[in-house]
JSON list of C-alpha atoms in Angstrom, two decimals:
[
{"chain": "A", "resi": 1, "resn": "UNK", "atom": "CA", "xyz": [46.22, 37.47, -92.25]},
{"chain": "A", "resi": 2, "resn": "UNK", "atom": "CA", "xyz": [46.87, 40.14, -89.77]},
{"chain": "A", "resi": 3, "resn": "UNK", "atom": "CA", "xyz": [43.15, 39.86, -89.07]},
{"chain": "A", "resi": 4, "resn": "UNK", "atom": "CA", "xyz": [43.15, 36.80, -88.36]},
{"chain": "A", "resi": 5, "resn": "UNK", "atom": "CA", "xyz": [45.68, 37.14, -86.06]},
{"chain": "A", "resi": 6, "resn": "UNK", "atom": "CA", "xyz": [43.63, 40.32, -84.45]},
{"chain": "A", "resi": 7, "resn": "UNK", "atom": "CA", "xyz": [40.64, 38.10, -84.44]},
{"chain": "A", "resi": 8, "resn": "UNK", "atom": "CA", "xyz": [43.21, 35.45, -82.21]},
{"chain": "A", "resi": 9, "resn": "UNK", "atom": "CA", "xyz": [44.58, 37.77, -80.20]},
{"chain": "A", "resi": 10, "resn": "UNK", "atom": "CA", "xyz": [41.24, 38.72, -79.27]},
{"chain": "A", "resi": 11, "resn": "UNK", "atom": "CA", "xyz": [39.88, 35.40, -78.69]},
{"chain": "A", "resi": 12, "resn": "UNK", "atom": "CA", "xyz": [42.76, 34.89, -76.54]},
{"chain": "A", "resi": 13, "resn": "UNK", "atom": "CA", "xyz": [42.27, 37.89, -74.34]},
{"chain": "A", "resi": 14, "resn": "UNK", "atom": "CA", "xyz": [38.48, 37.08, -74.32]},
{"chain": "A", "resi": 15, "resn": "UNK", "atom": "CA", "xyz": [39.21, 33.68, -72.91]},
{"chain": "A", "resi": 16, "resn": "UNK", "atom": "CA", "xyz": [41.88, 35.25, -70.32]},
{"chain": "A", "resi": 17, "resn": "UNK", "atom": "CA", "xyz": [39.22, 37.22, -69.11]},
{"chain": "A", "resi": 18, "resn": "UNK", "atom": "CA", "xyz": [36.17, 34.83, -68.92]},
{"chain": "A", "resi": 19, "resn": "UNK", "atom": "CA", "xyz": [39.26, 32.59, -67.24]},
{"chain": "A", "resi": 20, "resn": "UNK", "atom": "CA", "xyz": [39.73, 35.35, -64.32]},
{"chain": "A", "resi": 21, "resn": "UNK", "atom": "CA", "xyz": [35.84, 36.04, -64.30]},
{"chain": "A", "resi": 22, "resn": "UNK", "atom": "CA", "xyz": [35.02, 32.48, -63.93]},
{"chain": "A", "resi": 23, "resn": "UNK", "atom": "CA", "xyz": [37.59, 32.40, -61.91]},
{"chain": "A", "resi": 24, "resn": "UNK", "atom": "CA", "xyz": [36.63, 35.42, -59.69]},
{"chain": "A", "resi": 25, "resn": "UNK", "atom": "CA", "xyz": [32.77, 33.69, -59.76]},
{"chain": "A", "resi": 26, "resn": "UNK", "atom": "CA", "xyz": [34.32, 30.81, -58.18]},
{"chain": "A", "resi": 27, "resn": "UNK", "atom": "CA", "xyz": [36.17, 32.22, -55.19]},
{"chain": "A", "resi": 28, "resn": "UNK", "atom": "CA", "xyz": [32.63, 34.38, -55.08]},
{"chain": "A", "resi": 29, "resn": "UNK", "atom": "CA", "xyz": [30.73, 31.11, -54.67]},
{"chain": "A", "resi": 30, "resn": "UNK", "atom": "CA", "xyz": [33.12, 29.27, -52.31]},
{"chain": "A", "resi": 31, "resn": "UNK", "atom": "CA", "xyz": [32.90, 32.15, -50.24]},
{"chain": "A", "resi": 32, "resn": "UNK", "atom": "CA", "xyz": [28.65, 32.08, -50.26]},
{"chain": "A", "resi": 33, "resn": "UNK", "atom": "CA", "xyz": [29.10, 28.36, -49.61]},
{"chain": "A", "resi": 34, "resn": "UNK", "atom": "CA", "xyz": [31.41, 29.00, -46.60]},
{"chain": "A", "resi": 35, "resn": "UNK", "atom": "CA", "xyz": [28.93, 31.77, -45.45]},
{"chain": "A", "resi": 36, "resn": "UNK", "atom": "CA", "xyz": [26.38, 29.82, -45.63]},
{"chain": "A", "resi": 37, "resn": "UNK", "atom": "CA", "xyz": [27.39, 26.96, -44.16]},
{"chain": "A", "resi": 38, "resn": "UNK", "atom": "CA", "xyz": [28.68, 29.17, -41.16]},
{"chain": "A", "resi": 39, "resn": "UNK", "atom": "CA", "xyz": [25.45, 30.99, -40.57]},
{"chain": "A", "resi": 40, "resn": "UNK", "atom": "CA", "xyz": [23.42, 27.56, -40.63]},
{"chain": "A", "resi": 41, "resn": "UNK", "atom": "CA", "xyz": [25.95, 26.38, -38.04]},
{"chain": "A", "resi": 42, "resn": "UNK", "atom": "CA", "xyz": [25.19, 29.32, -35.88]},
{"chain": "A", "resi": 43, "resn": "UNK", "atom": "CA", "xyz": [21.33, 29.19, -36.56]},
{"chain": "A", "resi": 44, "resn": "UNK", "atom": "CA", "xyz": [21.55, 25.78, -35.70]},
{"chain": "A", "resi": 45, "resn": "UNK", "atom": "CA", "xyz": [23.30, 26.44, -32.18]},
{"chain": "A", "resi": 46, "resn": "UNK", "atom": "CA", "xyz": [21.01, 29.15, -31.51]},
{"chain": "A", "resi": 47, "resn": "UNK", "atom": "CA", "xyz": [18.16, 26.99, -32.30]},
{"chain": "A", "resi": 48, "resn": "UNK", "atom": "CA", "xyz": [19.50, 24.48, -29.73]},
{"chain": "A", "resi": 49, "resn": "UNK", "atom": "CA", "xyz": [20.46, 27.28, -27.25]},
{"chain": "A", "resi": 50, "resn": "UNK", "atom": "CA", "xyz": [16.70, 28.73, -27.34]},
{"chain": "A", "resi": 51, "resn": "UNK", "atom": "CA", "xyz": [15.31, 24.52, -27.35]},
{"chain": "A", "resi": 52, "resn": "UNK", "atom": "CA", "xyz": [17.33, 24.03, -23.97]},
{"chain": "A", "resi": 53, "resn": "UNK", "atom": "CA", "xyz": [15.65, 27.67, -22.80]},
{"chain": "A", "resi": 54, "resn": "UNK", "atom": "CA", "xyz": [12.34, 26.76, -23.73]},
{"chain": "A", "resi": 55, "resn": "UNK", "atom": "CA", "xyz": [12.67, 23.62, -21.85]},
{"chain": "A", "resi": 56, "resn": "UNK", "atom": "CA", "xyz": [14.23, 24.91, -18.79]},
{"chain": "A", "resi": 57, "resn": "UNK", "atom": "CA", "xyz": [11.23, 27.29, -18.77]},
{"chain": "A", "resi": 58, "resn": "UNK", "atom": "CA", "xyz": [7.97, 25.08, -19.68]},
{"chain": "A", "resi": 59, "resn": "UNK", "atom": "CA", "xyz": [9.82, 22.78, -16.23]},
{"chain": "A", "resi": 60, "resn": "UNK", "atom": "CA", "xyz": [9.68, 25.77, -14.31]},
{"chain": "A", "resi": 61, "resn": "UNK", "atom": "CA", "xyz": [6.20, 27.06, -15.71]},
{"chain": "A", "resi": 62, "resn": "UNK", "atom": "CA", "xyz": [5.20, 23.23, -14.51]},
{"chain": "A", "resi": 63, "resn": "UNK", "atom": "CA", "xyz": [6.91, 23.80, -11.21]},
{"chain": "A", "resi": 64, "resn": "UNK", "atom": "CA", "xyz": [5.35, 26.75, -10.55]},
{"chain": "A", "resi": 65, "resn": "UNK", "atom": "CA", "xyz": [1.58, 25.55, -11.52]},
{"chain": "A", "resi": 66, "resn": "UNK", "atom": "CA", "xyz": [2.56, 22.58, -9.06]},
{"chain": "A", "resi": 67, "resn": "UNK", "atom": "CA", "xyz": [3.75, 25.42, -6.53]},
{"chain": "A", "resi": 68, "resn": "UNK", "atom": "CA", "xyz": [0.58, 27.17, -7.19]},
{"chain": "A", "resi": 69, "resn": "UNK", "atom": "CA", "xyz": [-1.80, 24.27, -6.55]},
{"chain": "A", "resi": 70, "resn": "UNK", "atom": "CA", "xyz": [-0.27, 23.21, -3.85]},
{"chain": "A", "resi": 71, "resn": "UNK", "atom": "CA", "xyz": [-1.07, 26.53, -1.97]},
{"chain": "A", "resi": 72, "resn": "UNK", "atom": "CA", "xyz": [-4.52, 27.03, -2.95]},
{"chain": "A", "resi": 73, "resn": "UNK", "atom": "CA", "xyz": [-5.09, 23.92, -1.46]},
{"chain": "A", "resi": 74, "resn": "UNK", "atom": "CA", "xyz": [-3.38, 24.63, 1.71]},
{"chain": "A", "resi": 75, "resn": "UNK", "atom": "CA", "xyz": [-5.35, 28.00, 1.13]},
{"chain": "A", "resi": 76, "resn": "UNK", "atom": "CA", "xyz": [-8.44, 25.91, 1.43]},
{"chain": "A", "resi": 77, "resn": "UNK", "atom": "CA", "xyz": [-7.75, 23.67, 3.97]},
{"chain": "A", "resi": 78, "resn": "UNK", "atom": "CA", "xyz": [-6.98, 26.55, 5.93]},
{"chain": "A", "resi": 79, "resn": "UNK", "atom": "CA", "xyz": [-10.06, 28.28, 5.02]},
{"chain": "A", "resi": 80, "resn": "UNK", "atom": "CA", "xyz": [-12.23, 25.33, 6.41]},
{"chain": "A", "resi": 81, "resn": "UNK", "atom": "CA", "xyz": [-10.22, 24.66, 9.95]},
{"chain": "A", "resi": 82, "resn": "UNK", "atom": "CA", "xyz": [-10.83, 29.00, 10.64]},
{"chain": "A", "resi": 83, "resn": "UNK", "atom": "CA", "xyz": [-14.36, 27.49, 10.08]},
{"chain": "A", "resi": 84, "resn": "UNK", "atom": "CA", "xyz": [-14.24, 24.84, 11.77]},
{"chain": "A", "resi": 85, "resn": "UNK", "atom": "CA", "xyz": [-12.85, 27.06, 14.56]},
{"chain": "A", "resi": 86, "resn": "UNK", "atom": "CA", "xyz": [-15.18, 29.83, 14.17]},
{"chain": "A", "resi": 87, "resn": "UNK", "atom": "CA", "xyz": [-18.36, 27.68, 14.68]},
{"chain": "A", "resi": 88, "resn": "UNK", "atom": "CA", "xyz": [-16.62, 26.29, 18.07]},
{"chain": "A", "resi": 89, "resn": "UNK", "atom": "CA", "xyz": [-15.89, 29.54, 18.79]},
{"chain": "A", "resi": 90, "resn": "UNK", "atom": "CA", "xyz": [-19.50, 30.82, 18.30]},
{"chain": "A", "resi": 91, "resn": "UNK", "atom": "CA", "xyz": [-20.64, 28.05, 20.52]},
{"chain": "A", "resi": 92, "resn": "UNK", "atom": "CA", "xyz": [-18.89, 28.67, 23.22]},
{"chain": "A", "resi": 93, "resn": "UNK", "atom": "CA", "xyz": [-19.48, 32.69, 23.32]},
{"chain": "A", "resi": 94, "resn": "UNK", "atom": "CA", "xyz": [-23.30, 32.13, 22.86]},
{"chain": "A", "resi": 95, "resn": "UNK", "atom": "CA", "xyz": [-23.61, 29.10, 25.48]},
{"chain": "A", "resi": 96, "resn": "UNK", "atom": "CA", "xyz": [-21.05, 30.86, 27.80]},
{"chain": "A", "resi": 97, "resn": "UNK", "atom": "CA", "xyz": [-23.70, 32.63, 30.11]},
{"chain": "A", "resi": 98, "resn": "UNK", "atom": "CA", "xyz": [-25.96, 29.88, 30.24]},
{"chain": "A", "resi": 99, "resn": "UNK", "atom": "CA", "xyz": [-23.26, 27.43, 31.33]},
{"chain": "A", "resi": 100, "resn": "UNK", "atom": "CA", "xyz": [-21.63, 30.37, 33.73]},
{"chain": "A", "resi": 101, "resn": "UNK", "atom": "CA", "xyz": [-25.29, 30.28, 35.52]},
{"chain": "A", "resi": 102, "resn": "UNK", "atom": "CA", "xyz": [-24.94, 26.64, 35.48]},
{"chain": "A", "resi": 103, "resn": "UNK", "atom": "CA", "xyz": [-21.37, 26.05, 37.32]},
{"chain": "A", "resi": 104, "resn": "UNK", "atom": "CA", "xyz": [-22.70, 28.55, 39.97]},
{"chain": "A", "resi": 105, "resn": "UNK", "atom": "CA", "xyz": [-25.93, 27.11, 40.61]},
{"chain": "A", "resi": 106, "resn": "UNK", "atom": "CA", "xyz": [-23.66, 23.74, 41.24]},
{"chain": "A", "resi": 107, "resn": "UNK", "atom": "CA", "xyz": [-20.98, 25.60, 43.15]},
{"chain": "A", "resi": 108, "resn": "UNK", "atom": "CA", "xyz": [-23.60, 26.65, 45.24]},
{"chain": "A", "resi": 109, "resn": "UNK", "atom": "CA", "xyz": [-25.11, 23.33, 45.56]},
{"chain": "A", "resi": 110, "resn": "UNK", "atom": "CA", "xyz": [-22.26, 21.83, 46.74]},
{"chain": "A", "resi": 111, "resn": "UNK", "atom": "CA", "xyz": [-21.33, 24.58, 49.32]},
{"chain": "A", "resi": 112, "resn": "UNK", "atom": "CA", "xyz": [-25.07, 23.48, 50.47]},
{"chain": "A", "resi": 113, "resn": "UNK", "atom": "CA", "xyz": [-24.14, 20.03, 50.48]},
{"chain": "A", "resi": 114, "resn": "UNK", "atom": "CA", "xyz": [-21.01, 20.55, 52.42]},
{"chain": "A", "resi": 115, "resn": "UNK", "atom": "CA", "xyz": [-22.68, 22.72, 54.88]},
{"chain": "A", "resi": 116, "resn": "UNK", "atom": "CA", "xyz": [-25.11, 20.33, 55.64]},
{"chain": "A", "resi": 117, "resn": "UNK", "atom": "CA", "xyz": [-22.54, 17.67, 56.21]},
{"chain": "A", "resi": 118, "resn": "UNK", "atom": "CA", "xyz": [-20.61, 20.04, 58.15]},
{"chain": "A", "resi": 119, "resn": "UNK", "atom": "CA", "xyz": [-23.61, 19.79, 60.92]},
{"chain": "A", "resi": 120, "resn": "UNK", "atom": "CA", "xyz": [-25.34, 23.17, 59.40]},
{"chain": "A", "resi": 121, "resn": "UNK", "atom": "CA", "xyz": [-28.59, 23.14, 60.50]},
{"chain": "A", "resi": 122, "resn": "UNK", "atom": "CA", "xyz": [-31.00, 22.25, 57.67]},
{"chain": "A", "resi": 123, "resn": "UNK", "atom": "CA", "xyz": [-33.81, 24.61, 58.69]},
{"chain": "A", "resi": 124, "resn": "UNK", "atom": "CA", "xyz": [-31.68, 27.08, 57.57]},
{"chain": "A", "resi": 125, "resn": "UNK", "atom": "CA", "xyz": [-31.68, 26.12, 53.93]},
{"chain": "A", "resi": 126, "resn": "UNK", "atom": "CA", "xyz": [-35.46, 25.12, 53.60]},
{"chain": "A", "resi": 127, "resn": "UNK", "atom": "CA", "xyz": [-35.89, 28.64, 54.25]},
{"chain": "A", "resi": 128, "resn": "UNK", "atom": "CA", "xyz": [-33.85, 29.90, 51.44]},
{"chain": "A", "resi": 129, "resn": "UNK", "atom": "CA", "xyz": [-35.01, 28.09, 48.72]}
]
């Protein structure tokens, strides 16, 4: 009898402790759970966080392409007026004697002109040329 009793008493204290270590396993769990549900809360704001910063950043990568075209192009138009400008420029400096001789052959050919209407004498200017 008093083993059975033993053998009671000891399937009473077995069951107080599974009790407390289910128990225990329990609050262990909830607290995993909690954890777990915390850290995807965070992971899921971060995740948002670094969305809204990759955004922000392919708009100003775009931006800045736009930027970037936008110059070279400028770039280029530039490029062709100094050409543009540099061919005028070579025109003049490589006609600029010829038409210099030009202007005073005229200038002088006008001061004839006005000499002779002045009342010059003529004879004068058969001999020079």
């Amino acid at each position: 009898m008093q083993m059975i009793e033993q053998i009671i008493a000891d399937a009473k204290s077995m069951e107080s402790a599974t009790v407390r270590d289910e128990e225990d396993a329990q609050k262990a769990y909830e607290d995993f759970v909690k954890e777990t549900n915390s850290s995807l809360e965070a992971k899921g704001a971060e995740i948002i966080n670094k969305s809204e910063e990759k955004a922000k950043a392919e708009a100003e990568l775009v931006e800045t392409k736009e930027a970037m075209e936008s110059a070279l192009l400028e770039l280029e138009q530039l490029s062709n007026y100094n050409a543009q400008l540099h061919q005028s420029c070579d025109f003049v400096l490589k006609n600029f004697d010829l038409r210099q001789t030009g202007r005073d052959e005229e200038i002088e050919a006008l001061r004839q002109a006005k000499a002779i209407l002045s009342g010059a004498d003529f004879s004068e200017f058969l001999q020079m040329a």
